[in-house]
C-alpha positions as a printed NumPy array, in Angstrom:
array([[ 46.552,  46.521, -29.355],
       [ 42.946,  47.633, -29.083],
       [ 40.336,  44.916, -28.763],
       [ 37.509,  44.84 , -31.285],
       [ 34.87 ,  45.346, -28.596],
       [ 36.644,  48.5  , -27.38 ],
       [ 36.686,  50.216, -30.772],
       [ 33.767,  52.238, -32.065],
       [ 33.743,  50.435, -35.406],
       [ 33.922,  47.003, -33.772],
       [ 31.066,  47.803, -31.431],
       [ 29.025,  49.186, -34.311],
       [ 29.544,  46.082, -36.447],
       [ 28.69 ,  43.757, -33.552],
       [ 25.564,  45.811, -32.827],
       [ 24.454,  45.636, -36.462],
       [ 24.882,  41.865, -36.657],
       [ 23.248,  41.168, -33.302],
       [ 20.425,  43.627, -34.03 ],
       [ 19.701,  41.989, -37.371],
       [ 19.642,  38.514, -35.837],
       [ 17.35 ,  39.624, -33.004],
       [ 14.972,  41.346, -35.433],
       [ 14.751,  38.256, -37.639],
       [ 14.243,  35.909, -34.681],
       [ 11.515,  38.105, -33.153],
       [  9.644,  38.251, -36.445],
       [  9.933,  34.517, -37.074],
       [  8.75 ,  33.805, -33.536],
       [  5.768,  36.11 , -34.029],
       [  4.973,  34.412, -37.334],
       [  4.953,  30.997, -35.674],
       [  2.435,  32.243, -33.126],
       [  0.191,  33.789, -35.801],
       [  0.475,  30.821, -38.179],
       [ -2.968,  29.43 , -37.587],
       [ -4.901,  32.413, -38.908],
       [ -2.387,  33.487, -41.561],
       [ -2.115,  30.171, -43.369],
       [ -5.885,  29.889, -43.701],
       [ -6.027,  32.938, -45.969],
       [ -2.826,  32.274, -47.961],
       [ -0.891,  29.202, -48.971],
       [  2.222,  27.936, -47.237],
       [  4.587,  29.24 , -49.936],
       [  3.058,  32.721, -49.849],
       [  3.14 ,  32.678, -46.068],
       [  6.865,  31.812, -46.044],
       [  7.676,  34.523, -48.611],
       [  5.773,  37.105, -46.604],
       [  7.338,  35.987, -43.328],
       [ 10.885,  36.078, -44.691],
       [ 10.301,  39.505, -46.264],
       [  8.939,  40.872, -42.988],
       [ 11.745,  39.309, -40.959],
       [ 14.358,  40.908, -43.236],
       [ 12.658,  44.304, -42.854],
       [ 12.496,  43.933, -39.08 ],
       [ 16.112,  42.777, -38.985],
       [ 17.221,  45.907, -40.834],
       [ 15.35 ,  48.131, -38.37 ],
       [ 16.867,  46.375, -35.353],
       [ 20.317,  46.553, -36.978],
       [ 19.976,  50.318, -37.45 ],
       [ 18.873,  50.733, -33.851],
       [ 21.793,  48.598, -32.658],
       [ 24.267,  50.589, -34.748],
       [ 22.975,  53.9  , -33.424],
       [ 22.856,  52.771, -29.813],
       [ 26.163,  50.899, -29.77 ],
       [ 28.098,  53.467, -31.777],
       [ 26.785,  56.502, -29.916],
       [ 27.36 ,  54.798, -26.579],
       [ 31.019,  54.131, -27.351],
       [ 31.538,  57.628, -28.788],
       [ 29.989,  59.237, -25.718],
       [ 32.027,  57.002, -23.428],
       [ 35.253,  58.004, -25.178],
       [ 34.29 ,  61.686, -25.157],
       [ 33.414,  61.74 , -21.446],
       [ 36.176,  59.369, -20.396],
       [ 33.767,  57.521, -18.089],
       [ 31.834,  54.285, -18.335],
       [ 28.793,  54.729, -16.123],
       [ 25.022,  54.456, -16.373],
       [ 24.635,  57.99 , -17.758],
       [ 26.102,  57.07 , -21.151],
       [ 23.318,  54.649, -22.197],
       [ 20.744,  56.935, -20.587],
       [ 21.766,  59.896, -22.748],
       [ 22.089,  57.722, -25.857],
       [ 18.668,  56.155, -25.256],
       [ 17.202,  59.621, -24.912],
       [ 18.832,  60.804, -28.139],
       [ 17.629,  57.807, -30.123],
       [ 14.142,  57.95 , -28.58 ],
       [ 13.944,  61.658, -29.326],
       [ 15.06 ,  61.05 , -32.904],
       [ 12.444,  58.368, -33.487],
       [  9.778,  60.463, -31.742],
       [ 10.579,  63.543, -33.823],
       [ 10.534,  61.466, -36.987],
       [  6.925,  60.436, -36.441],
       [  5.351,  63.094, -34.181],
       [  7.551,  66.202, -34.555],
       [  8.099,  68.24 , -31.377],
       [  5.756,  66.456, -28.933],
       [  7.323,  63.192, -30.057],
       [ 10.789,  64.641, -29.541],
       [ 10.104,  65.358, -25.869],
       [  8.175,  62.151, -25.224],
       [ 10.675,  60.043, -27.121],
       [ 13.622,  61.563, -25.293],
       [ 12.049,  61.027, -21.879],
       [ 10.839,  57.531, -22.752],
       [ 14.139,  56.448, -24.298],
       [ 16.194,  57.86 , -21.448],
       [ 13.878,  56.335, -18.851],
       [ 13.892,  52.903, -20.478],
       [ 17.676,  52.944, -20.877],
       [ 18.184,  54.042, -17.282],
       [ 15.787,  51.381, -16.017],
       [ 17.513,  48.623, -17.996],
       [ 20.965,  49.813, -16.94 ],
       [ 19.998,  49.865, -13.251],
       [ 18.357,  46.447, -13.588],
       [ 21.516,  45.004, -15.151],
       [ 23.567,  46.593, -12.373],
       [ 21.383,  44.945,  -9.708],
       [ 21.74 ,  41.587, -11.461],
       [ 25.522,  41.949, -11.541],
       [ 25.733,  42.225, -15.324],
       [ 26.989,  45.801, -15.558],
       [ 30.108,  46.472, -17.603],
       [ 31.856,  48.726, -15.109]])
């Protein structure tokens, strides 16, 4: 029987949920830091409505990113038959290139691919050094 974390759908669902939670928490944390100046211009009720609306929007963006990264990583791993540091590197490059092309067309495609691949490779190597790699 296949475990949920080993299936593409299971990984995608976990990535969506965790991405949404992280996006909401980051936004709420940022709102707490910026509370002093924001509450002076608007009331507490308006501030809470705005904060919750922004945290939901940020949560959706993080959930989409998590779904793309987690799902593509598992699909690439199954296609290649290997679980090494190249899988997240390629996936990070693809997602970075997609986001870069979306906003800056072809220069963004190249910069996004290189930046996404570099960041993914750096994080993967850092996790490997810390003993947290999944191999």
